[in-house]
JSON list of N, CA and C in Angstrom, two decimals:
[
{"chain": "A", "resi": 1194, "resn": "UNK", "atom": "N", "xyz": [22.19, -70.88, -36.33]},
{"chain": "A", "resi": 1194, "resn": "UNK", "atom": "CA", "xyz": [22.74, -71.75, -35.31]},
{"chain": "A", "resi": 1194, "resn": "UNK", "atom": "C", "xyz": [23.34, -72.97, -36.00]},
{"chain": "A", "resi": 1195, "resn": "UNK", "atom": "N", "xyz": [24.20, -73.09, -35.41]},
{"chain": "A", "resi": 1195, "resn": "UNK", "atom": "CA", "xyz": [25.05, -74.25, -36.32]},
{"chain": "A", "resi": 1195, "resn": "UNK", "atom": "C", "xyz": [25.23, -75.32, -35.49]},
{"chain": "A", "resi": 1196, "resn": "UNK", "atom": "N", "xyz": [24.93, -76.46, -35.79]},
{"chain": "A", "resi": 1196, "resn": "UNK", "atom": "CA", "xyz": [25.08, -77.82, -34.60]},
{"chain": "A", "resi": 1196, "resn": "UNK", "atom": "C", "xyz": [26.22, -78.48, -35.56]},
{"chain": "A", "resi": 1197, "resn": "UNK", "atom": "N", "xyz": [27.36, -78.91, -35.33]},
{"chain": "A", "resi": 1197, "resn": "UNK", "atom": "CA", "xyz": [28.00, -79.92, -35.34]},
{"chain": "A", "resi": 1197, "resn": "UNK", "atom": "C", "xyz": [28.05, -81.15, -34.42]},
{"chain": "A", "resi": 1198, "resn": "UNK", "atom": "N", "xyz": [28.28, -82.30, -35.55]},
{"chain": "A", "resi": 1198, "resn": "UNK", "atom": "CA", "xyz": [28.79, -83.33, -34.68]},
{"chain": "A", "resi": 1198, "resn": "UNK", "atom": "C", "xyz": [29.46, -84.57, -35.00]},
{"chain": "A", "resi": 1199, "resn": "UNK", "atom": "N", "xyz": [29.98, -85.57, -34.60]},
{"chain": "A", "resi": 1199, "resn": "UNK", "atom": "CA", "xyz": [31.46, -86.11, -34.79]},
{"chain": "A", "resi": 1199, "resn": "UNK", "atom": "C", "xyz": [30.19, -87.53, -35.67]},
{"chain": "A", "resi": 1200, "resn": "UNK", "atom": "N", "xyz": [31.35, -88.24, -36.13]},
{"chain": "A", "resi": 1200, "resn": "UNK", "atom": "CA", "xyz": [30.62, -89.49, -36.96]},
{"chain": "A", "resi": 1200, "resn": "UNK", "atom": "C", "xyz": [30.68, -90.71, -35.84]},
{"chain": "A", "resi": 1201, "resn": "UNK", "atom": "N", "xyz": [29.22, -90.92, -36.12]},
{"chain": "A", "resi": 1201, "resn": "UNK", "atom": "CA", "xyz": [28.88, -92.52, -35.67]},
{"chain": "A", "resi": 1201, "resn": "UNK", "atom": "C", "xyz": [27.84, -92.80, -36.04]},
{"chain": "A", "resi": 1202, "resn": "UNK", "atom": "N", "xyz": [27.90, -94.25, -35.91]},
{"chain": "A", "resi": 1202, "resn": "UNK", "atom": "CA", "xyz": [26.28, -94.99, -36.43]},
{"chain": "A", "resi": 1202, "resn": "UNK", "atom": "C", "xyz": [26.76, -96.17, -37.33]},
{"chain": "A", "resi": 1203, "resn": "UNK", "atom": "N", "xyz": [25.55, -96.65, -38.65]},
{"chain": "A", "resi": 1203, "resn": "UNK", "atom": "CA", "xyz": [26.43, -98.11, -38.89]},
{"chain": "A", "resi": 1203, "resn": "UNK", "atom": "C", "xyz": [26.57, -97.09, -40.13]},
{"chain": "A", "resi": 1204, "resn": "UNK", "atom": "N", "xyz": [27.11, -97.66, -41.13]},
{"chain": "A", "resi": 1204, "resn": "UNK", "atom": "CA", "xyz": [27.36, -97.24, -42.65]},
{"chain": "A", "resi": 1204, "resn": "UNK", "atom": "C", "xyz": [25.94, -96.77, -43.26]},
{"chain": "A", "resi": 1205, "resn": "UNK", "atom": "N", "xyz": [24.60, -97.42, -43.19]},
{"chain": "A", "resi": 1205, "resn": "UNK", "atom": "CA", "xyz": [23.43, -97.55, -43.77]},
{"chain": "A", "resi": 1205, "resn": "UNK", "atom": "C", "xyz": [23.08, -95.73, -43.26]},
{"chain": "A", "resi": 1206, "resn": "UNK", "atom": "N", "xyz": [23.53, -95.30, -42.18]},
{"chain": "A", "resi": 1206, "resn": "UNK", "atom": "CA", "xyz": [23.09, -94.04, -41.84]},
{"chain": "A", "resi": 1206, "resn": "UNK", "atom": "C", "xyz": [23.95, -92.66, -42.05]},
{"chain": "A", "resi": 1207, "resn": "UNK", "atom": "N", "xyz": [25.53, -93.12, -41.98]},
{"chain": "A", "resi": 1207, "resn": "UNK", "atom": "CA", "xyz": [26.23, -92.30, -41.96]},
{"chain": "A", "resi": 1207, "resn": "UNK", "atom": "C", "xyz": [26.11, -91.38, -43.04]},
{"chain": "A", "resi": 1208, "resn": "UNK", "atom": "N", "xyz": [25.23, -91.77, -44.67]},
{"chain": "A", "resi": 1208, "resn": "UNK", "atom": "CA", "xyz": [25.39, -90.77, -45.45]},
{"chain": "A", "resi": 1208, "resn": "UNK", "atom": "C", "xyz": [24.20, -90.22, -45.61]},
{"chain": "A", "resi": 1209, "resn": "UNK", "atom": "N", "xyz": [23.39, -90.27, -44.29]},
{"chain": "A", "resi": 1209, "resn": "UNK", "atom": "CA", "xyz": [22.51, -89.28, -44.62]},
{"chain": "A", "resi": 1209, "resn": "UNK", "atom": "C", "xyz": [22.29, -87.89, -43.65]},
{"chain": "A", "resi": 1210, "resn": "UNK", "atom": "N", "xyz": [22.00, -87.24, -44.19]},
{"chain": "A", "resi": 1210, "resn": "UNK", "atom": "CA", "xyz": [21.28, -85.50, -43.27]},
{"chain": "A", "resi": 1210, "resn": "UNK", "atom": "C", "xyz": [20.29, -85.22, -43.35]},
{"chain": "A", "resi": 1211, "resn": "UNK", "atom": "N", "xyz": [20.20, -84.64, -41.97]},
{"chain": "A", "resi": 1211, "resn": "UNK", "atom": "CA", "xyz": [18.56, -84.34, -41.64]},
{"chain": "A", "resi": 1211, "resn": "UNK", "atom": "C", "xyz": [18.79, -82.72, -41.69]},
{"chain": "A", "resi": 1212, "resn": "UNK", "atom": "N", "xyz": [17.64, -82.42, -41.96]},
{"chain": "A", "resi": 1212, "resn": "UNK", "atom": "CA", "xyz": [17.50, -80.51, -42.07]},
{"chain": "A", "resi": 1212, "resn": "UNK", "atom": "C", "xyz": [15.50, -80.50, -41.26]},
{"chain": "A", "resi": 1213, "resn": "UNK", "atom": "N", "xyz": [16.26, -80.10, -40.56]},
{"chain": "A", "resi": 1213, "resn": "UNK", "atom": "CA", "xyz": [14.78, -79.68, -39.54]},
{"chain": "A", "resi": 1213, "resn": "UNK", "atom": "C", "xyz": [14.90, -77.89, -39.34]},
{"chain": "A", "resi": 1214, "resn": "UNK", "atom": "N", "xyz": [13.64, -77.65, -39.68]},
{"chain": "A", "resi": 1214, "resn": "UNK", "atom": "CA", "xyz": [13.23, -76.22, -40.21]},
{"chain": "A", "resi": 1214, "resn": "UNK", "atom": "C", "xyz": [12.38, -76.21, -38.37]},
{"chain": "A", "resi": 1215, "resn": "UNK", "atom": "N", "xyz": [12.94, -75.25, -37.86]},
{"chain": "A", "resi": 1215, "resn": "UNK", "atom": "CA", "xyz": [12.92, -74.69, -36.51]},
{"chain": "A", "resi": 1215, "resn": "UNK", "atom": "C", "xyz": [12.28, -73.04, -36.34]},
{"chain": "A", "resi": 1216, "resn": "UNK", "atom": "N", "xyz": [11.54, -72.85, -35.73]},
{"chain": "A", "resi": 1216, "resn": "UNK", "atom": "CA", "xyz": [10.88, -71.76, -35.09]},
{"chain": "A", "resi": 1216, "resn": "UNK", "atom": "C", "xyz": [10.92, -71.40, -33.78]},
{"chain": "A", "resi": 1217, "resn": "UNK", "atom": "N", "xyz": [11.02, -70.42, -33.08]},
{"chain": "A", "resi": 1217, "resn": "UNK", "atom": "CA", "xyz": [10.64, -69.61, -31.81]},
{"chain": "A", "resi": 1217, "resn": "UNK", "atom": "C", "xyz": [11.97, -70.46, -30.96]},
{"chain": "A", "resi": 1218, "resn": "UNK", "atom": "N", "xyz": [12.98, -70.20, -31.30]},
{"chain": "A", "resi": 1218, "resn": "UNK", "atom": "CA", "xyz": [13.86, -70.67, -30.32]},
{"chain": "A", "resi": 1218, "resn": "UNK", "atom": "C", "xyz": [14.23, -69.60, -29.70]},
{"chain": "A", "resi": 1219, "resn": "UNK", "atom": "N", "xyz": [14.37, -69.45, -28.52]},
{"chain": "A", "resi": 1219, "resn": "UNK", "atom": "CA", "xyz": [14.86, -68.57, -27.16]},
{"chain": "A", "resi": 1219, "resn": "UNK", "atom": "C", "xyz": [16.38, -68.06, -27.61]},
{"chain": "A", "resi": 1220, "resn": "UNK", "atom": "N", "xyz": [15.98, -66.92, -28.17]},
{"chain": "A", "resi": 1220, "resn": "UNK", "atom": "CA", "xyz": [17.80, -66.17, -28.04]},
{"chain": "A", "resi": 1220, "resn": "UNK", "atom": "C", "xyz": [18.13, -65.51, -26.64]},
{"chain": "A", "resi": 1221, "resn": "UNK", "atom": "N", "xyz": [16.73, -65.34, -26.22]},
{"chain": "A", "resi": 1221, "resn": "UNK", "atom": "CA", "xyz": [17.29, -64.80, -24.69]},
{"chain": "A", "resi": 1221, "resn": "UNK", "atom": "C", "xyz": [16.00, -64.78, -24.36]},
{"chain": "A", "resi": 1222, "resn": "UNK", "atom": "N", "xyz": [15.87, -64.23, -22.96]},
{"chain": "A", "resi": 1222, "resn": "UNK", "atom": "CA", "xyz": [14.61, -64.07, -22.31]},
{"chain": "A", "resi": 1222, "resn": "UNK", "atom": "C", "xyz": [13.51, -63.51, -22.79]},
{"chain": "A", "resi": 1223, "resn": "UNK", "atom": "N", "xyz": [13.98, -62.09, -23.43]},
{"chain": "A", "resi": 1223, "resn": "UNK", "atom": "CA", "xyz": [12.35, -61.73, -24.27]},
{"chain": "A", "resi": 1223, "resn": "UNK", "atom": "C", "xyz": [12.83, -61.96, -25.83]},
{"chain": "A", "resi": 1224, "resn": "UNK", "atom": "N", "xyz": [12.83, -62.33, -26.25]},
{"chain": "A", "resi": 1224, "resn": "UNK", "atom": "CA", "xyz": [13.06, -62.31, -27.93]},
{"chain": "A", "resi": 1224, "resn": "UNK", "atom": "C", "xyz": [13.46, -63.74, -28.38]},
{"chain": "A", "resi": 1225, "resn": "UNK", "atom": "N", "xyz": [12.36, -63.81, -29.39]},
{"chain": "A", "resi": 1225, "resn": "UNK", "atom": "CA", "xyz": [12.49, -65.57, -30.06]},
{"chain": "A", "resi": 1225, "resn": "UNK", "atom": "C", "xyz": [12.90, -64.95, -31.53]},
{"chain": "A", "resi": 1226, "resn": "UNK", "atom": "N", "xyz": [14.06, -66.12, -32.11]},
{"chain": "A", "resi": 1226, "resn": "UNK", "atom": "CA", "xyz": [14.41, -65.80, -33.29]},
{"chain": "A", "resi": 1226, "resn": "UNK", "atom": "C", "xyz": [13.66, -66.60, -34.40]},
{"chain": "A", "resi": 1227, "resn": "UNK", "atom": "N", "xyz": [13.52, -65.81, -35.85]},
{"chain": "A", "resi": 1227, "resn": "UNK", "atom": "CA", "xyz": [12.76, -66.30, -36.78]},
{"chain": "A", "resi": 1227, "resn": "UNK", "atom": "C", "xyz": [13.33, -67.57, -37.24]},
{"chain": "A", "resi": 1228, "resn": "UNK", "atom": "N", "xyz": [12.71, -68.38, -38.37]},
{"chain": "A", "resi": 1228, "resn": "UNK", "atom": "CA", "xyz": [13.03, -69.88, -38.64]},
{"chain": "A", "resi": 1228, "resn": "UNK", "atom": "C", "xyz": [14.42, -69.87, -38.61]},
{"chain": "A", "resi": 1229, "resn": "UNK", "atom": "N", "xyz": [14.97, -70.98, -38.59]},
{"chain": "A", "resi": 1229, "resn": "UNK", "atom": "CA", "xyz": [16.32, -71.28, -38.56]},
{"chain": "A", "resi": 1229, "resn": "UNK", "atom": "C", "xyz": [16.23, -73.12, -39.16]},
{"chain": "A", "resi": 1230, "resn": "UNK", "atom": "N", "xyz": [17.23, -73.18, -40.15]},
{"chain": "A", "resi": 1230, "resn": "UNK", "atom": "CA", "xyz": [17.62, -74.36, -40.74]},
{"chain": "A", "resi": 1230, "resn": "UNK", "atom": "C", "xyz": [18.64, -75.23, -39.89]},
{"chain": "A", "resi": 1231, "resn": "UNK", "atom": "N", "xyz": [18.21, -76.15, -39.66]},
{"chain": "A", "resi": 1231, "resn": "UNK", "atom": "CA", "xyz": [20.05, -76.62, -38.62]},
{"chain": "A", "resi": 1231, "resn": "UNK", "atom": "C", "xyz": [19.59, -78.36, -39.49]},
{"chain": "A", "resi": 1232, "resn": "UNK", "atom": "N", "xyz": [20.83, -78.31, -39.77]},
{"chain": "A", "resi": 1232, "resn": "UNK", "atom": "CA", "xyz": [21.38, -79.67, -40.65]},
{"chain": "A", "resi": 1232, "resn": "UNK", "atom": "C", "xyz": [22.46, -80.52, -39.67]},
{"chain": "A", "resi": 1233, "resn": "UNK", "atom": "N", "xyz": [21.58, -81.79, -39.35]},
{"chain": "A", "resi": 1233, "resn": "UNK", "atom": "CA", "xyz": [22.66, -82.66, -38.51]},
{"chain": "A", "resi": 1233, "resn": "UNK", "atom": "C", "xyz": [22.48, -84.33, -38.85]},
{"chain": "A", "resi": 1234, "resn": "UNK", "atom": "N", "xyz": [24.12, -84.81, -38.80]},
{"chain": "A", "resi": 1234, "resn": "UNK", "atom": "CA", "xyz": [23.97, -86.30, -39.48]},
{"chain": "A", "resi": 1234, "resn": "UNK", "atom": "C", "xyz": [22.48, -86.75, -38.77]},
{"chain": "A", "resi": 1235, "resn": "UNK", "atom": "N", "xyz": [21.60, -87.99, -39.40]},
{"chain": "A", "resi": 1235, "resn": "UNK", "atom": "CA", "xyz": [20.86, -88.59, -38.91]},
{"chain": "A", "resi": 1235, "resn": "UNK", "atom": "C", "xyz": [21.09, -89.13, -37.50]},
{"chain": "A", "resi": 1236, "resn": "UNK", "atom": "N", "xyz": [22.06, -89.72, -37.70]},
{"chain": "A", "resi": 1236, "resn": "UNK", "atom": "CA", "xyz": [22.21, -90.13, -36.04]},
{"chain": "A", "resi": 1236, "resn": "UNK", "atom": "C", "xyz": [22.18, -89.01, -35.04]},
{"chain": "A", "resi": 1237, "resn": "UNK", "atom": "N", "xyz": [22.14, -88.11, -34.90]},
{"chain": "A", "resi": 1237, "resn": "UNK", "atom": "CA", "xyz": [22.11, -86.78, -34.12]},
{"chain": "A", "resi": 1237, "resn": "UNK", "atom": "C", "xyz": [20.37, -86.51, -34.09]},
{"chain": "A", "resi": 1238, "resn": "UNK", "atom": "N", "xyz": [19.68, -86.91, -35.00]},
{"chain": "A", "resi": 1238, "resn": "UNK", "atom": "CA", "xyz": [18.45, -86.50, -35.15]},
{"chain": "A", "resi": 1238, "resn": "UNK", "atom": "C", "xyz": [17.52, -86.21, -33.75]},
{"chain": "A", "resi": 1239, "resn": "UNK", "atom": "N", "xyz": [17.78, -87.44, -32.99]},
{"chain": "A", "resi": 1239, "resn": "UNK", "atom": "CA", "xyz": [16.93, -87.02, -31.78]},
{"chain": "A", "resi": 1239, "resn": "UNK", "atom": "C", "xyz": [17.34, -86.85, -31.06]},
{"chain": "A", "resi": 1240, "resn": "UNK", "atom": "N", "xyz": [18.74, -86.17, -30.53]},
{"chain": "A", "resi": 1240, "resn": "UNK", "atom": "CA", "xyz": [19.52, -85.43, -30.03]},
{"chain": "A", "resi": 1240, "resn": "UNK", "atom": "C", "xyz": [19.61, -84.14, -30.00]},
{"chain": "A", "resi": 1241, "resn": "UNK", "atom": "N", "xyz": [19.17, -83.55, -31.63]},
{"chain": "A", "resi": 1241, "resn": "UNK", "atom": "CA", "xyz": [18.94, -82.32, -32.05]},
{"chain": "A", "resi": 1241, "resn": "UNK", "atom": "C", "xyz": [17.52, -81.79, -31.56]},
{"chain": "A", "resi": 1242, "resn": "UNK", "atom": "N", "xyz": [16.12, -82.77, -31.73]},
{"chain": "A", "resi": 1242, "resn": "UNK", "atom": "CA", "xyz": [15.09, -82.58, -31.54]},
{"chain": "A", "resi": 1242, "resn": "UNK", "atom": "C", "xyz": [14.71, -82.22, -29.83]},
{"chain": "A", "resi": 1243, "resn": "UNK", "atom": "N", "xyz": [15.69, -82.81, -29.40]},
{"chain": "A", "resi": 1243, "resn": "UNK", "atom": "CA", "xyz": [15.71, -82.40, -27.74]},
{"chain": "A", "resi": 1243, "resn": "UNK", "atom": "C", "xyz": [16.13, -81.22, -26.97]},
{"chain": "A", "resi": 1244, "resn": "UNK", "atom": "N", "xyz": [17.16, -81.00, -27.91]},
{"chain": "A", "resi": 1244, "resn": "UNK", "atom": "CA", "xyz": [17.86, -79.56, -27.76]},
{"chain": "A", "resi": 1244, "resn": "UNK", "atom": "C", "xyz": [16.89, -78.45, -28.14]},
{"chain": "A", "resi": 1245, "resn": "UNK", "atom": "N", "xyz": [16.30, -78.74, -29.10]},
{"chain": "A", "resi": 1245, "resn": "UNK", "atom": "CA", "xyz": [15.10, -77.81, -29.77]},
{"chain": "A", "resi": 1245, "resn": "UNK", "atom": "C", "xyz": [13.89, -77.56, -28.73]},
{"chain": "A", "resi": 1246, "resn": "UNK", "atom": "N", "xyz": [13.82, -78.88, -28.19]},
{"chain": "A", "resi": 1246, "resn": "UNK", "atom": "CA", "xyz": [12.36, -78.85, -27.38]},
{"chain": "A", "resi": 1246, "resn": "UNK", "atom": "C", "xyz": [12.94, -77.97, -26.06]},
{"chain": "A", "resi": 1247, "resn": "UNK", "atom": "N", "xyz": [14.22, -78.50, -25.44]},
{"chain": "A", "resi": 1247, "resn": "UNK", "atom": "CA", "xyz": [14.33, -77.51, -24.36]},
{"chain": "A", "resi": 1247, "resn": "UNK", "atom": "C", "xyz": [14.68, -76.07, -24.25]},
{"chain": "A", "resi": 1248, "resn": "UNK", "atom": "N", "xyz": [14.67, -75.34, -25.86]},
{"chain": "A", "resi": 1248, "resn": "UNK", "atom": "CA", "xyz": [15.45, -74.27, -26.11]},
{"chain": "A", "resi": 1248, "resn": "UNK", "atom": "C", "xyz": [14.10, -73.29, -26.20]},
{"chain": "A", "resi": 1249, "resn": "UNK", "atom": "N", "xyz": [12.55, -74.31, -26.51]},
{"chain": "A", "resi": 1249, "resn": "UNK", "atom": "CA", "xyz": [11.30, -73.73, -26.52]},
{"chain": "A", "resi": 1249, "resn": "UNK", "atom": "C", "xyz": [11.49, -73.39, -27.88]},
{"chain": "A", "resi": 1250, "resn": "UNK", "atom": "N", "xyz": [11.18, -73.96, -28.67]},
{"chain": "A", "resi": 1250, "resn": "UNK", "atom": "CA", "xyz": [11.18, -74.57, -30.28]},
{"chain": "A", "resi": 1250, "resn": "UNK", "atom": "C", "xyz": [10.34, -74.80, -30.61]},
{"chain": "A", "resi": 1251, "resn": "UNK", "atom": "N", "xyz": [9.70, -74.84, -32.36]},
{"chain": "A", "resi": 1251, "resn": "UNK", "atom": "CA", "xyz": [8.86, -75.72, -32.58]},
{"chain": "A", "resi": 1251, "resn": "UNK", "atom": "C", "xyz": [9.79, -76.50, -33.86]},
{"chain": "A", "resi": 1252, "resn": "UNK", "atom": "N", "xyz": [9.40, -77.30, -34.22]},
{"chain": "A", "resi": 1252, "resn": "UNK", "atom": "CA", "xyz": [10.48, -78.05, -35.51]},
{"chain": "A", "resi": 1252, "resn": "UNK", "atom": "C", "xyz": [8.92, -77.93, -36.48]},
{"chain": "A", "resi": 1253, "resn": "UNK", "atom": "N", "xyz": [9.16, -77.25, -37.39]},
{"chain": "A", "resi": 1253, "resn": "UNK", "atom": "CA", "xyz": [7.99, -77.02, -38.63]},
{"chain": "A", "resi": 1253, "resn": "UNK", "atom": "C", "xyz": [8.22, -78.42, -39.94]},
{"chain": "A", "resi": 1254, "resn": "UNK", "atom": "N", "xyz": [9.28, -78.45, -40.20]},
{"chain": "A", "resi": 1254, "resn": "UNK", "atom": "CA", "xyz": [9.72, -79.37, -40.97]},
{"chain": "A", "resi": 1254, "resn": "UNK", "atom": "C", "xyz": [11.13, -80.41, -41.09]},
{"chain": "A", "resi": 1255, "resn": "UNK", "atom": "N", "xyz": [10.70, -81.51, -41.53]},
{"chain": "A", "resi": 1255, "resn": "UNK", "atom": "CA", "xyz": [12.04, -82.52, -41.72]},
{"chain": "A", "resi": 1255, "resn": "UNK", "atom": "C", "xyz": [12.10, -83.02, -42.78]},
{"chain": "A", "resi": 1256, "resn": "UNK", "atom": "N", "xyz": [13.86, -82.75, -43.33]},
{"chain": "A", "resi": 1256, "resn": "UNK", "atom": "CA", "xyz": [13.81, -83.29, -44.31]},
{"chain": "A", "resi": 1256, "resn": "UNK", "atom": "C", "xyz": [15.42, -84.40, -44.49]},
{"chain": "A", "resi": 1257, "resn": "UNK", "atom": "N", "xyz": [14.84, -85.79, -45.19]},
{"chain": "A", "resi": 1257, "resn": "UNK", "atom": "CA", "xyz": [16.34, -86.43, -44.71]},
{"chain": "A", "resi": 1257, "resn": "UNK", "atom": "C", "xyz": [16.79, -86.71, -46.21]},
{"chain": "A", "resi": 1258, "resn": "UNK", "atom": "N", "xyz": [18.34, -86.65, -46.31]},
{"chain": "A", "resi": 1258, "resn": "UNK", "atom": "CA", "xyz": [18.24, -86.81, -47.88]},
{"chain": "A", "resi": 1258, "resn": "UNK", "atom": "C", "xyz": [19.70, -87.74, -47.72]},
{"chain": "A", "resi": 1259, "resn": "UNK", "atom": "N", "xyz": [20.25, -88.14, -48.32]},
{"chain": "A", "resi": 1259, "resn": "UNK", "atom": "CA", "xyz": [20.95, -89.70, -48.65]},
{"chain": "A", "resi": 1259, "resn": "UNK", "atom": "C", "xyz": [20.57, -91.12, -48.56]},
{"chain": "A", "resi": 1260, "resn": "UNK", "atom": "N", "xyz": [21.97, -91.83, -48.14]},
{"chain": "A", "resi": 1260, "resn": "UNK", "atom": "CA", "xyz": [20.96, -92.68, -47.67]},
{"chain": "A", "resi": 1260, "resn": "UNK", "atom": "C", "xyz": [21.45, -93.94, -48.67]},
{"chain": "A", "resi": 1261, "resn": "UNK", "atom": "N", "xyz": [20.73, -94.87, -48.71]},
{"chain": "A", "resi": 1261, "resn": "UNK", "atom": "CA", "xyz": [21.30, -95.91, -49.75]},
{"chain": "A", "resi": 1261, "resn": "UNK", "atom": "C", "xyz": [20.56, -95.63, -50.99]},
{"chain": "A", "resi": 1262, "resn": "UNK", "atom": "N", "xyz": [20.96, -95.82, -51.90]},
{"chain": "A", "resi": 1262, "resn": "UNK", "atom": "CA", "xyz": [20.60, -95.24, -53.53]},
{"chain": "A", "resi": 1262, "resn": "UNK", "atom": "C", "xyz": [19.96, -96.54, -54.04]},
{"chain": "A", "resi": 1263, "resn": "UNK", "atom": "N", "xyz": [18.49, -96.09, -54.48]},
{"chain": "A", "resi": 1263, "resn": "UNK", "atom": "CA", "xyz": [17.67, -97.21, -55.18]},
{"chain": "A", "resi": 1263, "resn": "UNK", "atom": "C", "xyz": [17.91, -97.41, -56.74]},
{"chain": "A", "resi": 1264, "resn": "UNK", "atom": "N", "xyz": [17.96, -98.77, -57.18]},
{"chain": "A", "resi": 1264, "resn": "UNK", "atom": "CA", "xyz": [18.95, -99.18, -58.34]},
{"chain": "A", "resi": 1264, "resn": "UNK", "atom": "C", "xyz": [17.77, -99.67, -58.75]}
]
């Protein structure tokens, strides 16, 4: 499953991605599909997590990686 989505937020967020590791999402009425990776800018994060919860999801893992670089 692939989520896209358009840019917004301040600069401090825009370079980072979230990858939330997803389980038992509803492909249809009887059949849940195995894990699935879906990668979406941070700002989408709890946008994505909502979509997940109403799709009957579980989110197993998060992982966020950019971001501002420690010097």
């Amino acid at each position: 499953m692939k989520v896209s989505a358009g840019n917004r937020g301040t600069s401090f967020s825009n370079d980072r991605q979230v990858s939330l590791t997803v389980t038992g999402l509803a492909n249809n009425d009887y059949s849940r599909t195995a894990d699935v990776v879906m990668n979406v800018p941070y700002t989408r994060m709890n946008e994505t997590m909502r979509l997940v919860q109403r799709m009957g999801g579980k989110i197993t893992a998060v992982n966020v990686t950019g971001g501002i670089d420690a010097e």
